[in-house]
Amino acid sequence: MKDIMKKALLIAAAALLSIAATAQPKFAHVNFSELVQLMPEADQARATIQASSQEAQETYEAMVEEFQSKYQTYQQKVSTWTPAIRESKEKELTEIQQRIQTFEQSVQQELAQQQQALMAPIQKKAMDTVTDLAKKEGFVYVFDLSQVLYFDPAQSVDLTPMARKALGIKEGRTLETLQQEMATQQQQ
């Protein structure tokens, strides 16, 4: 009878340990920022933002050039102008300066809004992919490495490689290679 009780207790203990082991929540981590930056869609967004930024810079430079040209003319001819002409030219220069300042402020806001609008669907796609992978793999929590102060890699699975593959990020592409690509593009 004692042997039967011991076997029953051992079986019960093993069952409890098995249940406890399977009840343990599964944790994963991912480098979300890296995923978003390396996605092919992010390359297109960066190119669009860069083109808009370049166009804005060219417009700004043209406005500054117009101001400098008119200011140079003003300096050369101010002594020969009547007070009415001088006042008109000064007013024109002030208006150009105000247009430049207004343009600078509005273009910065517009570029920030454009970047946000272009990156939002990319971030959503990355988030949806990570969520789908986490559900498929049975993870209870997925932590973003940029937000975590400490984690034990032995207790957590890195979902980044699976997410990279699911998002179509080329193997071997890293943040370092991305920076090199961007530097090469700027030099051209």
PDB file of C-alpha atoms in Angstrom:
ATOM      1  CA  MET A   1       0.000   0.000   0.000  1.00  0.00           C
ATOM      2  CA  LYS A   2       2.852   2.336   0.838  1.00  0.00           C
ATOM      3  CA  ASP A   3       4.449   1.632  -2.533  1.00  0.00           C
ATOM      4  CA  ILE A   4       1.196   2.432  -4.301  1.00  0.00           C
ATOM      5  CA  MET A   5       0.922   5.708  -2.346  1.00  0.00           C
ATOM      6  CA  LYS A   6       4.543   6.595  -3.187  1.00  0.00           C
ATOM      7  CA  LYS A   7       3.946   5.873  -6.871  1.00  0.00           C
ATOM      8  CA  ALA A   8       0.739   7.920  -6.814  1.00  0.00           C
ATOM      9  CA  LEU A   9       2.529  10.827  -5.134  1.00  0.00           C
ATOM     10  CA  LEU A  10       5.423  10.608  -7.601  1.00  0.00           C
ATOM     11  CA  ILE A  11       3.010  10.559 -10.547  1.00  0.00           C
ATOM     12  CA  ALA A  12       1.085  13.498  -9.056  1.00  0.00           C
ATOM     13  CA  ALA A  13       4.317  15.433  -8.428  1.00  0.00           C
ATOM     14  CA  ALA A  14       5.528  14.739 -11.977  1.00  0.00           C
ATOM     15  CA  ALA A  15       2.165  15.856 -13.353  1.00  0.00           C
ATOM     16  CA  LEU A  16       2.308  19.069 -11.300  1.00  0.00           C
ATOM     17  CA  LEU A  17       5.865  19.772 -12.473  1.00  0.00           C
ATOM     18  CA  SER A  18       4.815  19.131 -16.048  1.00  0.00           C
ATOM     19  CA  ILE A  19       1.841  21.467 -15.699  1.00  0.00           C
ATOM     20  CA  ALA A  20       3.989  24.095 -13.980  1.00  0.00           C
ATOM     21  CA  ALA A  21       6.593  23.851 -16.734  1.00  0.00           C
ATOM     22  CA  THR A  22       4.005  24.291 -19.471  1.00  0.00           C
ATOM     23  CA  ALA A  23       2.233  27.050 -17.555  1.00  0.00           C
ATOM     24  CA  GLN A  24       5.457  29.061 -17.561  1.00  0.00           C
ATOM     25  CA  PRO A  25       4.887  32.086 -19.802  1.00  0.00           C
ATOM     26  CA  LYS A  26       7.051  32.214 -22.922  1.00  0.00           C
ATOM     27  CA  PHE A  27       8.980  35.420 -23.456  1.00  0.00           C
ATOM     28  CA  ALA A  28      10.504  36.829 -26.614  1.00  0.00           C
ATOM     29  CA  HIS A  29      12.345  39.957 -27.602  1.00  0.00           C
ATOM     30  CA  VAL A  30      12.790  41.830 -30.839  1.00  0.00           C
ATOM     31  CA  ASN A  31      14.786  44.815 -32.049  1.00  0.00           C
ATOM     32  CA  PHE A  32      11.791  46.682 -33.438  1.00  0.00           C
ATOM     33  CA  SER A  33      13.684  49.792 -34.505  1.00  0.00           C
ATOM     34  CA  GLU A  34      16.124  47.691 -36.504  1.00  0.00           C
ATOM     35  CA  LEU A  35      13.272  45.869 -38.226  1.00  0.00           C
ATOM     36  CA  VAL A  36      11.538  49.085 -39.251  1.00  0.00           C
ATOM     37  CA  GLN A  37      14.727  50.738 -40.483  1.00  0.00           C
ATOM     38  CA  LEU A  38      15.822  47.730 -42.529  1.00  0.00           C
ATOM     39  CA  MET A  39      12.486  46.981 -44.206  1.00  0.00           C
ATOM     40  CA  PRO A  40      12.503  47.464 -47.988  1.00  0.00           C
ATOM     41  CA  GLU A  41       9.517  49.804 -47.629  1.00  0.00           C
ATOM     42  CA  ALA A  42      11.609  52.042 -45.367  1.00  0.00           C
ATOM     43  CA  ASP A  43      14.138  52.470 -48.182  1.00  0.00           C
ATOM     44  CA  GLN A  44      11.406  53.862 -50.434  1.00  0.00           C
ATOM     45  CA  ALA A  45      10.113  56.122 -47.657  1.00  0.00           C
ATOM     46  CA  ARG A  46      13.618  57.473 -47.035  1.00  0.00           C
ATOM     47  CA  ALA A  47      14.059  58.134 -50.773  1.00  0.00           C
ATOM     48  CA  THR A  48      10.745  60.025 -50.907  1.00  0.00           C
ATOM     49  CA  ILE A  49      11.637  62.066 -47.818  1.00  0.00           C
ATOM     50  CA  GLN A  50      15.109  62.771 -49.203  1.00  0.00           C
ATOM     51  CA  ALA A  51      13.642  63.972 -52.516  1.00  0.00           C
ATOM     52  CA  SER A  52      11.194  66.260 -50.714  1.00  0.00           C
ATOM     53  CA  SER A  53      13.964  67.551 -48.478  1.00  0.00           C
ATOM     54  CA  GLN A  54      16.193  68.225 -51.484  1.00  0.00           C
ATOM     55  CA  GLU A  55      13.400  70.082 -53.255  1.00  0.00           C
ATOM     56  CA  ALA A  56      12.753  72.151 -50.132  1.00  0.00           C
ATOM     57  CA  GLN A  57      16.464  72.930 -49.839  1.00  0.00           C
ATOM     58  CA  GLU A  58      16.608  74.074 -53.464  1.00  0.00           C
ATOM     59  CA  THR A  59      13.558  76.305 -52.968  1.00  0.00           C
ATOM     60  CA  TYR A  60      15.087  77.754 -49.807  1.00  0.00           C
ATOM     61  CA  GLU A  61      18.392  78.428 -51.554  1.00  0.00           C
ATOM     62  CA  ALA A  62      16.583  80.164 -54.431  1.00  0.00           C
ATOM     63  CA  MET A  63      14.730  82.374 -51.955  1.00  0.00           C
ATOM     64  CA  VAL A  64      17.963  83.262 -50.142  1.00  0.00           C
ATOM     65  CA  GLU A  65      19.674  83.952 -53.473  1.00  0.00           C
ATOM     66  CA  GLU A  66      16.818  86.267 -54.463  1.00  0.00           C
ATOM     67  CA  PHE A  67      17.170  88.125 -51.173  1.00  0.00           C
ATOM     68  CA  GLN A  68      20.954  88.429 -51.488  1.00  0.00           C
ATOM     69  CA  SER A  69      20.692  89.677 -55.059  1.00  0.00           C
ATOM     70  CA  LYS A  70      18.109  92.306 -54.175  1.00  0.00           C
ATOM     71  CA  TYR A  71      20.026  93.296 -51.044  1.00  0.00           C
ATOM     72  CA  GLN A  72      23.211  93.718 -53.080  1.00  0.00           C
ATOM     73  CA  THR A  73      21.324  95.893 -55.565  1.00  0.00           C
ATOM     74  CA  TYR A  74      19.870  97.862 -52.642  1.00  0.00           C
ATOM     75  CA  GLN A  75      23.335  98.497 -51.197  1.00  0.00           C
ATOM     76  CA  GLN A  76      24.708  99.616 -54.555  1.00  0.00           C
ATOM     77  CA  LYS A  77      21.857 101.992 -55.446  1.00  0.00           C
ATOM     78  CA  VAL A  78      20.425 103.145 -52.121  1.00  0.00           C
ATOM     79  CA  SER A  79      22.262 106.466 -52.294  1.00  0.00           C
ATOM     80  CA  THR A  80      20.736 107.283 -55.701  1.00  0.00           C
ATOM     81  CA  TRP A  81      17.127 106.408 -54.858  1.00  0.00           C
ATOM     82  CA  THR A  82      14.444 108.716 -53.757  1.00  0.00           C
ATOM     83  CA  PRO A  83      13.000 108.090 -50.275  1.00  0.00           C
ATOM     84  CA  ALA A  84       9.893 106.467 -51.790  1.00  0.00           C
ATOM     85  CA  ILE A  85      11.926 104.003 -53.886  1.00  0.00           C
ATOM     86  CA  ARG A  86      14.245 103.267 -50.947  1.00  0.00           C
ATOM     87  CA  GLU A  87      11.249 102.614 -48.680  1.00  0.00           C
ATOM     88  CA  SER A  88       9.672 100.360 -51.298  1.00  0.00           C
ATOM     89  CA  LYS A  89      12.901  98.363 -51.708  1.00  0.00           C
ATOM     90  CA  GLU A  90      13.328  98.026 -47.928  1.00  0.00           C
ATOM     91  CA  LYS A  91       9.757  96.804 -47.620  1.00  0.00           C
ATOM     92  CA  GLU A  92      10.386  94.278 -50.401  1.00  0.00           C
ATOM     93  CA  LEU A  93      13.521  92.981 -48.638  1.00  0.00           C
ATOM     94  CA  THR A  94      11.625  92.642 -45.353  1.00  0.00           C
ATOM     95  CA  GLU A  95       8.839  90.713 -47.095  1.00  0.00           C
ATOM     96  CA  ILE A  96      11.349  88.346 -48.685  1.00  0.00           C
ATOM     97  CA  GLN A  97      12.963  87.725 -45.270  1.00  0.00           C
ATOM     98  CA  GLN A  98       9.539  86.985 -43.779  1.00  0.00           C
ATOM     99  CA  ARG A  99       8.703  84.602 -46.635  1.00  0.00           C
ATOM    100  CA  ILE A 100      11.996  82.792 -46.050  1.00  0.00           C
ATOM    101  CA  GLN A 101      11.271  82.425 -42.323  1.00  0.00           C
ATOM    102  CA  THR A 102       7.696  81.271 -42.941  1.00  0.00           C
ATOM    103  CA  PHE A 103       8.876  78.809 -45.561  1.00  0.00           C
ATOM    104  CA  GLU A 104      11.558  77.429 -43.231  1.00  0.00           C
ATOM    105  CA  GLN A 105       9.051  76.832 -40.441  1.00  0.00           C
ATOM    106  CA  SER A 106       6.321  75.341 -42.599  1.00  0.00           C
ATOM    107  CA  VAL A 107       8.625  73.097 -44.628  1.00  0.00           C
ATOM    108  CA  GLN A 108      10.094  71.568 -41.456  1.00  0.00           C
ATOM    109  CA  GLN A 109       6.597  70.762 -40.209  1.00  0.00           C
ATOM    110  CA  GLU A 110       5.557  69.375 -43.582  1.00  0.00           C
ATOM    111  CA  LEU A 111       8.643  67.165 -43.840  1.00  0.00           C
ATOM    112  CA  ALA A 112       8.035  65.821 -40.327  1.00  0.00           C
ATOM    113  CA  GLN A 113       4.389  65.114 -41.208  1.00  0.00           C
ATOM    114  CA  GLN A 114       5.423  63.429 -44.453  1.00  0.00           C
ATOM    115  CA  GLN A 115       7.919  61.242 -42.606  1.00  0.00           C
ATOM    116  CA  GLN A 116       5.296  60.275 -40.046  1.00  0.00           C
ATOM    117  CA  ALA A 117       2.737  59.501 -42.754  1.00  0.00           C
ATOM    118  CA  LEU A 118       5.206  57.378 -44.732  1.00  0.00           C
ATOM    119  CA  MET A 119       6.570  55.499 -41.725  1.00  0.00           C
ATOM    120  CA  ALA A 120       3.242  54.772 -39.987  1.00  0.00           C
ATOM    121  CA  PRO A 121       2.189  51.935 -42.340  1.00  0.00           C
ATOM    122  CA  ILE A 122       5.716  50.507 -42.231  1.00  0.00           C
ATOM    123  CA  GLN A 123       5.675  50.464 -38.448  1.00  0.00           C
ATOM    124  CA  LYS A 124       2.202  48.919 -38.481  1.00  0.00           C
ATOM    125  CA  LYS A 125       3.336  46.178 -40.849  1.00  0.00           C
ATOM    126  CA  ALA A 126       6.310  45.396 -38.606  1.00  0.00           C
ATOM    127  CA  MET A 127       4.080  45.397 -35.512  1.00  0.00           C
ATOM    128  CA  ASP A 128       1.519  43.127 -37.175  1.00  0.00           C
ATOM    129  CA  THR A 129       4.275  40.743 -38.270  1.00  0.00           C
ATOM    130  CA  VAL A 130       5.784  40.557 -34.777  1.00  0.00           C
ATOM    131  CA  THR A 131       2.314  40.070 -33.259  1.00  0.00           C
ATOM    132  CA  ASP A 132       1.460  37.294 -35.713  1.00  0.00           C
ATOM    133  CA  LEU A 133       4.780  35.527 -35.079  1.00  0.00           C
ATOM    134  CA  ALA A 134       4.330  35.834 -31.316  1.00  0.00           C
ATOM    135  CA  LYS A 135       0.844  34.338 -31.475  1.00  0.00           C
ATOM    136  CA  LYS A 136       1.963  31.570 -33.829  1.00  0.00           C
ATOM    137  CA  GLU A 137       4.911  30.664 -31.599  1.00  0.00           C
ATOM    138  CA  GLY A 138       2.862  30.917 -28.385  1.00  0.00           C
ATOM    139  CA  PHE A 139       4.657  33.808 -26.733  1.00  0.00           C
ATOM    140  CA  VAL A 140       2.900  35.626 -23.933  1.00  0.00           C
ATOM    141  CA  TYR A 141       5.169  38.687 -24.006  1.00  0.00           C
ATOM    142  CA  VAL A 142       7.396  40.218 -26.651  1.00  0.00           C
ATOM    143  CA  PHE A 143       9.705  42.976 -25.498  1.00  0.00           C
ATOM    144  CA  ASP A 144      11.273  45.641 -27.681  1.00  0.00           C
ATOM    145  CA  LEU A 145      14.993  45.700 -26.904  1.00  0.00           C
ATOM    146  CA  SER A 146      15.125  49.487 -27.174  1.00  0.00           C
ATOM    147  CA  GLN A 147      12.656  49.741 -24.266  1.00  0.00           C
ATOM    148  CA  VAL A 148      14.075  47.055 -21.945  1.00  0.00           C
ATOM    149  CA  LEU A 149      16.748  47.825 -19.394  1.00  0.00           C
ATOM    150  CA  TYR A 150      17.567  44.190 -18.713  1.00  0.00           C
ATOM    151  CA  PHE A 151      16.561  40.767 -19.923  1.00  0.00           C
ATOM    152  CA  ASP A 152      18.002  37.309 -19.605  1.00  0.00           C
ATOM    153  CA  PRO A 153      18.609  35.964 -23.130  1.00  0.00           C
ATOM    154  CA  ALA A 154      18.430  32.416 -21.745  1.00  0.00           C
ATOM    155  CA  GLN A 155      14.818  33.074 -20.700  1.00  0.00           C
ATOM    156  CA  SER A 156      13.746  34.843 -23.891  1.00  0.00           C
ATOM    157  CA  VAL A 157      13.660  33.981 -27.584  1.00  0.00           C
ATOM    158  CA  ASP A 158      14.934  36.478 -30.155  1.00  0.00           C
ATOM    159  CA  LEU A 159      12.104  36.933 -32.669  1.00  0.00           C
ATOM    160  CA  THR A 160      14.144  39.391 -34.734  1.00  0.00           C
ATOM    161  CA  PRO A 161      15.501  36.785 -37.213  1.00  0.00           C
ATOM    162  CA  MET A 162      12.041  35.333 -37.874  1.00  0.00           C
ATOM    163  CA  ALA A 163      10.553  38.808 -38.234  1.00  0.00           C
ATOM    164  CA  ARG A 164      13.367  39.874 -40.595  1.00  0.00           C
ATOM    165  CA  LYS A 165      12.588  36.921 -42.829  1.00  0.00           C
ATOM    166  CA  ALA A 166       8.824  37.535 -42.712  1.00  0.00           C
ATOM    167  CA  LEU A 167       9.338  41.232 -43.575  1.00  0.00           C
ATOM    168  CA  GLY A 168      11.591  40.487 -46.553  1.00  0.00           C
ATOM    169  CA  ILE A 169      14.742  42.001 -45.081  1.00  0.00           C
ATOM    170  CA  LYS A 170      17.768  40.699 -46.953  1.00  0.00           C
ATOM    171  CA  GLU A 171      20.024  38.372 -45.015  1.00  0.00           C
ATOM    172  CA  GLY A 172      23.190  40.112 -43.901  1.00  0.00           C
ATOM    173  CA  ARG A 173      21.642  43.569 -44.051  1.00  0.00           C
ATOM    174  CA  THR A 174      22.378  45.401 -40.815  1.00  0.00           C
ATOM    175  CA  LEU A 175      22.102  48.926 -39.492  1.00  0.00           C
ATOM    176  CA  GLU A 176      25.798  49.334 -40.332  1.00  0.00           C
ATOM    177  CA  THR A 177      25.306  48.284 -43.957  1.00  0.00           C
ATOM    178  CA  LEU A 178      22.268  50.581 -44.135  1.00  0.00           C
ATOM    179  CA  GLN A 179      24.398  53.499 -42.950  1.00  0.00           C
ATOM    180  CA  GLN A 180      26.999  52.647 -45.589  1.00  0.00           C
ATOM    181  CA  GLU A 181      24.289  52.543 -48.279  1.00  0.00           C
ATOM    182  CA  MET A 182      22.967  55.928 -47.168  1.00  0.00           C
ATOM    183  CA  ALA A 183      26.459  57.450 -47.095  1.00  0.00           C
ATOM    184  CA  THR A 184      27.116  56.167 -50.617  1.00  0.00           C
ATOM    185  CA  GLN A 185      23.827  57.659 -51.838  1.00  0.00           C
ATOM    186  CA  GLN A 186      24.666  61.037 -50.296  1.00  0.00           C
ATOM    187  CA  GLN A 187      28.042  61.075 -52.018  1.00  0.00           C
ATOM    188  CA  GLN A 188      26.361  60.540 -55.387  1.00  0.00           C
TER     189      GLN A 188
END
